[in-house]
mmCIF file of C-alpha atoms and ligand atoms in Angstrom:
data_model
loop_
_atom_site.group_PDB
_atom_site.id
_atom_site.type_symbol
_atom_site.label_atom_id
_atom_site.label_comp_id
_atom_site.label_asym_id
_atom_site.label_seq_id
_atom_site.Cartn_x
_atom_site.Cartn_y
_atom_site.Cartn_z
ATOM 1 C CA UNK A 117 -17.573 34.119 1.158
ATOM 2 C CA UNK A 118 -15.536 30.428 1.564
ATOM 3 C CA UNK A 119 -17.241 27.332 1.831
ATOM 4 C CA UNK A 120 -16.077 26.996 5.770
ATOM 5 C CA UNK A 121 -17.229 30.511 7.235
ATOM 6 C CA UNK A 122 -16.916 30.064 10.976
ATOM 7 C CA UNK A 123 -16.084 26.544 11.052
ATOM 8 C CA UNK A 124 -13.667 24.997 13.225
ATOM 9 C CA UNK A 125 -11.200 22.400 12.542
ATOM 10 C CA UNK A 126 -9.082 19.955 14.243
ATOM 11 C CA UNK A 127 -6.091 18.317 12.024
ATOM 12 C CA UNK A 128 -3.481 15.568 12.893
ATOM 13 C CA UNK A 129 -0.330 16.164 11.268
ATOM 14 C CA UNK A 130 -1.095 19.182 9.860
ATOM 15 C CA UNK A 131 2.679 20.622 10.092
ATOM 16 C CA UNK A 132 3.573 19.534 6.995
ATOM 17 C CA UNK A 133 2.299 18.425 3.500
ATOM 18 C CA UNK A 134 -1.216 17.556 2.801
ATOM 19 C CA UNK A 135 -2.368 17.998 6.252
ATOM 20 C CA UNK A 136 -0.960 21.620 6.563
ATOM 21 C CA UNK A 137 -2.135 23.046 2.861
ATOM 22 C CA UNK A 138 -5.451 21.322 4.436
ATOM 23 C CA UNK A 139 -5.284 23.437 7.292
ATOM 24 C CA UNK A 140 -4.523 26.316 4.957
ATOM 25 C CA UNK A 141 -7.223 25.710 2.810
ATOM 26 C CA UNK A 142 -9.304 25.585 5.541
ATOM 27 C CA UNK A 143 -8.632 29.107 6.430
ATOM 28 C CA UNK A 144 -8.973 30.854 3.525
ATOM 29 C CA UNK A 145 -12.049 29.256 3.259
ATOM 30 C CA UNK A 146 -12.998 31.351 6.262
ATOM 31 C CA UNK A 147 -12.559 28.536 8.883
ATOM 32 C CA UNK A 148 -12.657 30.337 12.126
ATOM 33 C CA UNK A 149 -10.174 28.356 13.381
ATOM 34 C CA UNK A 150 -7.799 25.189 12.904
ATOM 35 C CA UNK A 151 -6.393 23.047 15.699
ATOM 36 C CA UNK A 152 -3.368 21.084 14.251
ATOM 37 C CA UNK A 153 -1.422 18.160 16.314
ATOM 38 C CA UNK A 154 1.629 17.017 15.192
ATOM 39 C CA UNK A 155 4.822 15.801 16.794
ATOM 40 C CA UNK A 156 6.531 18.596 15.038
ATOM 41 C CA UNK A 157 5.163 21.777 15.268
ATOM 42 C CA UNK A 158 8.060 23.835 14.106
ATOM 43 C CA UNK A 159 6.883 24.524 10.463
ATOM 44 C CA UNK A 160 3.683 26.338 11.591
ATOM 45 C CA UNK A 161 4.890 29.521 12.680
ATOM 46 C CA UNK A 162 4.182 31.214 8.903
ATOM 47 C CA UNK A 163 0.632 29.944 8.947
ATOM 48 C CA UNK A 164 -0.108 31.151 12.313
ATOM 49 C CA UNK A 165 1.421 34.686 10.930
ATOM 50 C CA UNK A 166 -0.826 34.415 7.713
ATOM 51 C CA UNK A 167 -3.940 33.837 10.266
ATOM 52 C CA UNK A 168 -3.240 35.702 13.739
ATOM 53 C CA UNK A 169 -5.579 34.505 15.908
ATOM 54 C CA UNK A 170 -6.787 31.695 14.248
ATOM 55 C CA UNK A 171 -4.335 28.429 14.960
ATOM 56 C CA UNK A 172 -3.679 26.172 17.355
ATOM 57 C CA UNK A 173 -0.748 24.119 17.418
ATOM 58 C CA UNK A 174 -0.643 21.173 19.708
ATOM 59 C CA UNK A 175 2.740 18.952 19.987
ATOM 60 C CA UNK A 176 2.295 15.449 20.521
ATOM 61 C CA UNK A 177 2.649 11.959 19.330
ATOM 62 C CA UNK A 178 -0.930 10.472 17.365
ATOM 63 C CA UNK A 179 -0.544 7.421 19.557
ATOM 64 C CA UNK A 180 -0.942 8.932 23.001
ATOM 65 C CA UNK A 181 -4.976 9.655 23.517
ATOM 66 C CA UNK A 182 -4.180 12.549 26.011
ATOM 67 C CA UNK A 183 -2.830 14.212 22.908
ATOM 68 C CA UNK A 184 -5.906 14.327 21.007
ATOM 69 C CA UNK A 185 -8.347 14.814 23.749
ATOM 70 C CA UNK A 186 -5.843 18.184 24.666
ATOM 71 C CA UNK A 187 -6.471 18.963 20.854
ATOM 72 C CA UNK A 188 -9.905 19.066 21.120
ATOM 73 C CA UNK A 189 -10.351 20.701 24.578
ATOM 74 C CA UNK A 190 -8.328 23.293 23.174
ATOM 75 C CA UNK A 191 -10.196 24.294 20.001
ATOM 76 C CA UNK A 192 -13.093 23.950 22.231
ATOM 77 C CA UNK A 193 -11.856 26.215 24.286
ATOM 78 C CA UNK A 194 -10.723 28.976 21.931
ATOM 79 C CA UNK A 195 -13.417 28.649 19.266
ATOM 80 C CA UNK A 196 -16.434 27.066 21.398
ATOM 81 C CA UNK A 197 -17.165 24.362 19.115
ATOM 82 C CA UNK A 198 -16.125 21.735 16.289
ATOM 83 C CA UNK A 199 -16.861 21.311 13.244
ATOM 84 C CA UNK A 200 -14.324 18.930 11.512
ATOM 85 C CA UNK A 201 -12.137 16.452 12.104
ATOM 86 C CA UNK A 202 -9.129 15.521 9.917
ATOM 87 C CA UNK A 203 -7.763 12.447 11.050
ATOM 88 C CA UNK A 204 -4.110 12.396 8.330
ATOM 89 C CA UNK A 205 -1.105 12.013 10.203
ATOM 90 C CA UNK A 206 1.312 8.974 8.795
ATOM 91 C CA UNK A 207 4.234 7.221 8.044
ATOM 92 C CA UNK A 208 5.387 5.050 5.242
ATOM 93 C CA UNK A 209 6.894 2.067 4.632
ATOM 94 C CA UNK A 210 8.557 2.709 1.678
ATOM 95 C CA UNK A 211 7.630 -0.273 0.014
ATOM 96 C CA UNK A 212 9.179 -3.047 2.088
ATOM 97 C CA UNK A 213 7.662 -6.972 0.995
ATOM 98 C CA UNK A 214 7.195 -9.327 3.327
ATOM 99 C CA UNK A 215 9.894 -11.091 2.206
ATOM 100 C CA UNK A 216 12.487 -8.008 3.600
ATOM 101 C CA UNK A 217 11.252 -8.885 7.295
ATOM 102 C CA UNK A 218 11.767 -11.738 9.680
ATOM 103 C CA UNK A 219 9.236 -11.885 12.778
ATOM 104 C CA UNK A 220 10.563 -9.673 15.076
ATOM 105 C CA UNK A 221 11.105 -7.132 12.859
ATOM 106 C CA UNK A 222 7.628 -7.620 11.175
ATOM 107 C CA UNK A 223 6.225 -7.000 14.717
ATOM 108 C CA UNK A 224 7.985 -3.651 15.516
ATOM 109 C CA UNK A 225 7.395 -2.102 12.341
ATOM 110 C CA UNK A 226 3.513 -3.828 12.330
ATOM 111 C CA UNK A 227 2.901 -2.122 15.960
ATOM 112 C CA UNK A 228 4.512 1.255 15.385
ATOM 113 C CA UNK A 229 2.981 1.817 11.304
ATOM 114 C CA UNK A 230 -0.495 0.607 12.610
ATOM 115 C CA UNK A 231 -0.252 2.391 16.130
ATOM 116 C CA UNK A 232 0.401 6.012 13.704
ATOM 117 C CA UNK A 233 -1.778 5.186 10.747
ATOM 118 C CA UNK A 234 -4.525 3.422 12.423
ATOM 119 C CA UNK A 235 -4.572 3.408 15.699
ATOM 120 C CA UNK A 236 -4.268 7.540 15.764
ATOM 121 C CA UNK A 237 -7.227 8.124 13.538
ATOM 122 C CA UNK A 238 -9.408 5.606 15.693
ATOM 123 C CA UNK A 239 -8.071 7.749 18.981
ATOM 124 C CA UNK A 240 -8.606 10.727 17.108
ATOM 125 C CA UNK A 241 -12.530 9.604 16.684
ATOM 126 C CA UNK A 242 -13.239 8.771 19.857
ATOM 127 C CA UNK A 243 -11.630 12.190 21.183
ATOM 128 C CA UNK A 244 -13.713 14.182 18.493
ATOM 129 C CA UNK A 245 -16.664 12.230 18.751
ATOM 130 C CA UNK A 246 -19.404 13.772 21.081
ATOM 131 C CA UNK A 247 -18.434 17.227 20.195
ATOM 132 C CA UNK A 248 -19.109 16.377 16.296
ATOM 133 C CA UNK A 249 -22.438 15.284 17.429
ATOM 134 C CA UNK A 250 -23.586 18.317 19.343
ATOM 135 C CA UNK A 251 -22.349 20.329 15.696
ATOM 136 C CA UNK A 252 -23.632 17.893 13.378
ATOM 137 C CA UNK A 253 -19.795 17.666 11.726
ATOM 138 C CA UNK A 254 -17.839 15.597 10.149
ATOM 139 C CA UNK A 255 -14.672 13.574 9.672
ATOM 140 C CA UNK A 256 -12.661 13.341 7.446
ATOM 141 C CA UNK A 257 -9.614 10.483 7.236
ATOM 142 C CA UNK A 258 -6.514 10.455 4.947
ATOM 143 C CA UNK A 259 -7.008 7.232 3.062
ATOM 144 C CA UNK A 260 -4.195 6.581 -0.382
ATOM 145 C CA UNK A 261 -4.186 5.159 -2.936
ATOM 146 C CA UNK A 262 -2.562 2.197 -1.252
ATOM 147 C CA UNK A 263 -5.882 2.012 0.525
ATOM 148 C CA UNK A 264 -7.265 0.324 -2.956
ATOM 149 C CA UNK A 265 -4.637 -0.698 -4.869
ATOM 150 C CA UNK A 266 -1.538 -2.856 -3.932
ATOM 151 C CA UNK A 267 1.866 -1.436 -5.142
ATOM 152 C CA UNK A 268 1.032 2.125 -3.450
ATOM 153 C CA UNK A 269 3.293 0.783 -0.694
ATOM 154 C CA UNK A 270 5.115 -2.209 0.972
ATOM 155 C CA UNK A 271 2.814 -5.207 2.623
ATOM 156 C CA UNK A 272 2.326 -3.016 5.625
ATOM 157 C CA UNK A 273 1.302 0.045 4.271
ATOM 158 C CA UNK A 274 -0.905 -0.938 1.544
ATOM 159 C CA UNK A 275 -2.518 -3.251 4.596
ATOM 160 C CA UNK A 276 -2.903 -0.246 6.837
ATOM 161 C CA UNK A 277 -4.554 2.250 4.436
ATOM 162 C CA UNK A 278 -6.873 -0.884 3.423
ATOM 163 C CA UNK A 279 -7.911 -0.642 6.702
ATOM 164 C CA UNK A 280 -8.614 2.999 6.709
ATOM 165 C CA UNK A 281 -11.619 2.106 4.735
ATOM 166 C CA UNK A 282 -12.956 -0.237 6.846
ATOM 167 C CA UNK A 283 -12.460 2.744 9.927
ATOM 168 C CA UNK A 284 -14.545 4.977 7.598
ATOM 169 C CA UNK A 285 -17.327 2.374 6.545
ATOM 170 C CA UNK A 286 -17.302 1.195 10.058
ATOM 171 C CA UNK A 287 -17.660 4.650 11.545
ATOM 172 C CA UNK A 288 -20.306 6.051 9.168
ATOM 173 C CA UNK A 289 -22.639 3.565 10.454
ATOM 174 C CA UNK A 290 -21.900 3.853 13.879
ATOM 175 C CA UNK A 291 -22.529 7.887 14.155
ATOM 176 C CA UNK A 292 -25.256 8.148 12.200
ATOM 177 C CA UNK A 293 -27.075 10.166 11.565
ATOM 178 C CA UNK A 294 -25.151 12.941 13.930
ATOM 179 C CA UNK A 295 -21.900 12.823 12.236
ATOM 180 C CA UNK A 296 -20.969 12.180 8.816
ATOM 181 C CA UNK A 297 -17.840 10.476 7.831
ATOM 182 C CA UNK A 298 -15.446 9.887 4.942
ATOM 183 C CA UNK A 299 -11.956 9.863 3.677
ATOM 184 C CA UNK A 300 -9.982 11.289 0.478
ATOM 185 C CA UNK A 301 -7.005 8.936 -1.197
ATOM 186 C CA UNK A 302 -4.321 10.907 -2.396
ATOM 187 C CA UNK A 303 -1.919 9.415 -4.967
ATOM 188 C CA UNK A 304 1.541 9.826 -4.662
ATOM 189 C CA UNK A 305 2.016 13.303 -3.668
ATOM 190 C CA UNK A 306 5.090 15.247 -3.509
ATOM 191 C CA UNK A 307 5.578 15.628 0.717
ATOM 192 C CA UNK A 308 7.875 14.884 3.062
ATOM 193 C CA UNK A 309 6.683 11.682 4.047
ATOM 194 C CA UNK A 310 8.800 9.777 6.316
ATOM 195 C CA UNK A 311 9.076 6.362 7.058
ATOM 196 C CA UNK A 312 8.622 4.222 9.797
ATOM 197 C CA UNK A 313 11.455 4.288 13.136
ATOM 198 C CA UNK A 314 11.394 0.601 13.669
ATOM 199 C CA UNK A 315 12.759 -0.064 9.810
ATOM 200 C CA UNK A 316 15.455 2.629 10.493
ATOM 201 C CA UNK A 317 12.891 4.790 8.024
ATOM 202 C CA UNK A 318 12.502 7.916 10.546
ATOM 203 C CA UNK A 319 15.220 10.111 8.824
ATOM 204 C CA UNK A 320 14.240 9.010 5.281
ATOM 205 C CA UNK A 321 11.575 10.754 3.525
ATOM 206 C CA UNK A 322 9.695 10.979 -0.075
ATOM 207 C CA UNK A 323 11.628 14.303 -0.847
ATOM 208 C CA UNK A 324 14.826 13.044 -1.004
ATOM 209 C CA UNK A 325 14.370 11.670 -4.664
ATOM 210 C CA UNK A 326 12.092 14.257 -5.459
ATOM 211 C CA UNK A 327 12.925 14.404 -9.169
ATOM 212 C CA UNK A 328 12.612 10.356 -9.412
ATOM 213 C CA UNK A 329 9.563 10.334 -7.222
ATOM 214 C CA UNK A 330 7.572 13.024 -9.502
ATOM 215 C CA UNK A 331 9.031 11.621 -12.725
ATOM 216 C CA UNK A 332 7.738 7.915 -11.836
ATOM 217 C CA UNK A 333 4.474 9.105 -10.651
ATOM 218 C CA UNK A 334 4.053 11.499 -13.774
ATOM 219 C CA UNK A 335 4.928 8.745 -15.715
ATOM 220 C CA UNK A 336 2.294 6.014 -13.788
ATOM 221 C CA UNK A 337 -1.077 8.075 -13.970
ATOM 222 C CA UNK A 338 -3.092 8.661 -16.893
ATOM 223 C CA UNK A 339 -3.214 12.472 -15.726
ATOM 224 C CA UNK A 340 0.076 12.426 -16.112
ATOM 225 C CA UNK A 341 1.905 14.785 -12.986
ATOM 226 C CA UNK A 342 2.401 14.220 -9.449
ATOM 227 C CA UNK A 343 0.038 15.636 -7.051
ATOM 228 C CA UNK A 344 1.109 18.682 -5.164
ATOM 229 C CA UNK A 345 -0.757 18.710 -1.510
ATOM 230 C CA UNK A 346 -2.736 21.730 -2.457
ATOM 231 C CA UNK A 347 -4.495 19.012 -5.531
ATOM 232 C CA UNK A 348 -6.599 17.530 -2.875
ATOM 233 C CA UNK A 349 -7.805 20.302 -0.656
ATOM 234 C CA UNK A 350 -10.606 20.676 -2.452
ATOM 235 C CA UNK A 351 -11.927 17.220 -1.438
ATOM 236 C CA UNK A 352 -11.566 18.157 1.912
ATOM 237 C CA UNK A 353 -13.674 20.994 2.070
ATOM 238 C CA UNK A 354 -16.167 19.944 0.091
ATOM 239 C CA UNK A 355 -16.508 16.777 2.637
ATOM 240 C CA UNK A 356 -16.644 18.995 5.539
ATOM 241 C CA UNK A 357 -19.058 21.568 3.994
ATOM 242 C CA UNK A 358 -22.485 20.655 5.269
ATOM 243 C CA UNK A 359 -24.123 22.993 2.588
ATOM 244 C CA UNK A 360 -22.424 20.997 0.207
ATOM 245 C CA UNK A 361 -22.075 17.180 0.643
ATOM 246 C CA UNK A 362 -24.702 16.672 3.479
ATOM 247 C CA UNK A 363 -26.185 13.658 2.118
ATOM 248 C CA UNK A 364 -22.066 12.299 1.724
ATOM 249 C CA UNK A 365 -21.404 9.483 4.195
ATOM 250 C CA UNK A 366 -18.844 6.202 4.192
ATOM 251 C CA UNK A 367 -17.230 7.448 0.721
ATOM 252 C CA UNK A 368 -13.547 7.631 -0.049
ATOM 253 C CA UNK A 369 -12.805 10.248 -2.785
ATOM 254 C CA UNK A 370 -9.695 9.369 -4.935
ATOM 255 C CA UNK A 371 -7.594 12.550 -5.945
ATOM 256 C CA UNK A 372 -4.725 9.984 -7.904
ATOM 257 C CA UNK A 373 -4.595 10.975 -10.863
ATOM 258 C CA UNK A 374 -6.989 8.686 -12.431
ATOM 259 C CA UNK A 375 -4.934 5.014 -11.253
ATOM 260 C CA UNK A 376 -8.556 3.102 -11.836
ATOM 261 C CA UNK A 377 -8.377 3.667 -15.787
ATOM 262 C CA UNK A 378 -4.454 3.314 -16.352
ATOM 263 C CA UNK A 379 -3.796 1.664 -18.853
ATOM 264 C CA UNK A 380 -2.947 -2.674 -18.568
HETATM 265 P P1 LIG B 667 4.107 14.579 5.737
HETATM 266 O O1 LIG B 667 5.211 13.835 6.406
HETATM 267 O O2 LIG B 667 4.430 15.793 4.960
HETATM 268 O O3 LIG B 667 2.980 14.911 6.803
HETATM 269 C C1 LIG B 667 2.660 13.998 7.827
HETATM 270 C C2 LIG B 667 2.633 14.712 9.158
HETATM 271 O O4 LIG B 667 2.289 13.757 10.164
HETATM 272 C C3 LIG B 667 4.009 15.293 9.548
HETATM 273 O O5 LIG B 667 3.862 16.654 9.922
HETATM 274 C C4 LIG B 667 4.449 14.433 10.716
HETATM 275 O O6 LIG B 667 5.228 15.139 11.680
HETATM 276 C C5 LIG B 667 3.118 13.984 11.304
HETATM 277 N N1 LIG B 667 3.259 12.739 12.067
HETATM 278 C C6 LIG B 667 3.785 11.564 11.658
HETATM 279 N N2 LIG B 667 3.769 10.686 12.655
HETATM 280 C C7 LIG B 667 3.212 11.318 13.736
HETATM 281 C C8 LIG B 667 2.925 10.915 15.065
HETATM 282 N N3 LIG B 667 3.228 9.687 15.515
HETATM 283 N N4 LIG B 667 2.326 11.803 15.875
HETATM 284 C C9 LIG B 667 2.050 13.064 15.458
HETATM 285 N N5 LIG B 667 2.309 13.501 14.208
HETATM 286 C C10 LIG B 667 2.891 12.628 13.352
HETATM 287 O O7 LIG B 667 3.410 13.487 4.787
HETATM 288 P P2 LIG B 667 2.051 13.546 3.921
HETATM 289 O O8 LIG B 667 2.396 12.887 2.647
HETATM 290 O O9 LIG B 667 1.460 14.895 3.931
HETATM 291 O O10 LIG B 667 1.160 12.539 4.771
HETATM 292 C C11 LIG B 667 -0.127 12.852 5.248
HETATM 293 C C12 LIG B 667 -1.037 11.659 5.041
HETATM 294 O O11 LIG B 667 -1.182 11.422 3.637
HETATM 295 C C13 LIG B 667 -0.529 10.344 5.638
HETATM 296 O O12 LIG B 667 -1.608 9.655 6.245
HETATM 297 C C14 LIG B 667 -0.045 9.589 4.426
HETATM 298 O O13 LIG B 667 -0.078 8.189 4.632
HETATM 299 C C15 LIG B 667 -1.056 10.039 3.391
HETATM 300 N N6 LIG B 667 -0.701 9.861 1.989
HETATM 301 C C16 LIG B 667 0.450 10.392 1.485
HETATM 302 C C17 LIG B 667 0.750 10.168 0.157
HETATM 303 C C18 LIG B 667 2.024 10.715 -0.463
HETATM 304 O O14 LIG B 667 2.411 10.233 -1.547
HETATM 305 N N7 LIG B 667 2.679 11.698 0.154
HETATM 306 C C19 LIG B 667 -0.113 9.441 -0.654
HETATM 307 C C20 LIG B 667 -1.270 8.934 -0.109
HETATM 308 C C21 LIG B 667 -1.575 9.149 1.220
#
């Protein structure tokens, strides 16, 4: 018996790295079903094989509310409840300093990085919202390491994920005690991460340098390997297990490899 028997999800940008071996997780865990919206749906199709019955894919773009409020409808629809929320979908900046902008560009990137990392989860929220109240759930954002730390990305990133924790503190209080929320903070994580359109980022992603990108992270952590996607699922369903972290709300969990006791 999983930890998620008859629960039903609903993940943004759960195509591809951490939010998809999320949505896998949550399956084998014995979710009853997963709603996933991402703007590119085309990697799903072996999940939905793996679990006939039991996926939703909705296409759309994180920024457009109609997007998430047709996500929910439709795992409403199909499974008659929800039970989780997994607000992850994101872009990167790929470390760009202030310095690297001028205003105009600063603006562009500023409204498109925090319209996809920020504003998405908020819209996300609000579509999930009342329907996490009637099942006593939960949500759970995609925080980083960058949401502590600076260095985990450019001034824009690190910024953004910053904020994430103020979304989850600020949340927690406001839908108590119906809904619990919290977040997990992955380190860097072997994905396909892209980066941001208005930088000319869209095309360039994390796996390109694979080999350098695990190396450096190996290298940075006192655990000493890059995180795989499937290294923080656990988080995830332990958050969204009410058996198991009920009295959990307005926490972040770390999965990073240990960056608070690395070595000066
Ligand atoms: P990924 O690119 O593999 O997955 C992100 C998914 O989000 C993709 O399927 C993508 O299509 C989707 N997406 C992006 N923009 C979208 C939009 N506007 N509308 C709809 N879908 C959109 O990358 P990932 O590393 O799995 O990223 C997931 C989350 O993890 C992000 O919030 C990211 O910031 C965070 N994170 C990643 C790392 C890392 O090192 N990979 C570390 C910490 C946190």
């Amino acid at each position: 018996m999983g930890w998620l028997e008859g629960y039903v999800a609903a993940v943004t940008g759960g195509a591809s790295g951490i939010g998809l071996a999320v949505a896998r997780r949550y399956l084998r865990e014995g979710a009853g079903g997963v709603a996933i919206l991402d703007r590119d749906i085309g990697g799903l199709s072996s999940l939905a094989a793996e679990f006939p019955g039991r996926l939703i894919a909705v296409a759309g773009d994180v920024r457009d509310a109609a997007a998430h409020t047709e996500l929910v409808t439709r795992a409403i629809t199909s499974y008659g409840k929800l039970d989780v929320l997994v607000g992850n979908a994101g872009i990167f900046d790929f470390r760009r300093p202030l310095e690297s902008y001028d205003p105009e560009t600063l603006g562009a990137a500023f409204d498109e990085i925090f319209a996809v990392n920020l504003k998405g989860y908020m819209l996300a929220a609000m579509a999930a919202r009342e329907a996490l109240a009637k099942s006593n759930g939960s949500m759970i954002f995609t925080a980083s390491v960058a949401s502590l730390y600076a260095g985990g990305g450019g001034i824009l990133y690190s910024t953004v994920k910053h904020g994430v924790i103020g979304l989850i503190r600020e949340l927690a209080r406001e839908l108590a005690p119906a809904v619990r929320v919290n977040g997990v903070g992955p380190g860097g994580t072997l994905t396909n991460l892209r980066g941001s359109e208005a930088l000319g980022q869209a095309e360039r992603s994390l796996a390109d340098k694979a080999a350098e990108v695990e190396a450096r992270i190996a290298a940075a952590v006192p655990l000493g390997f890059a995180q795989r996607p499937e290294d923080h699922t656990g988080l995830y369903v332990l958050l969204a297990s009410r058996d198991n972290s009920r009295a959990v709300t307005g926490e972040v969990f770390m999965s990073d490899g240990g960056v608070r006791v690395r070595p000066l």
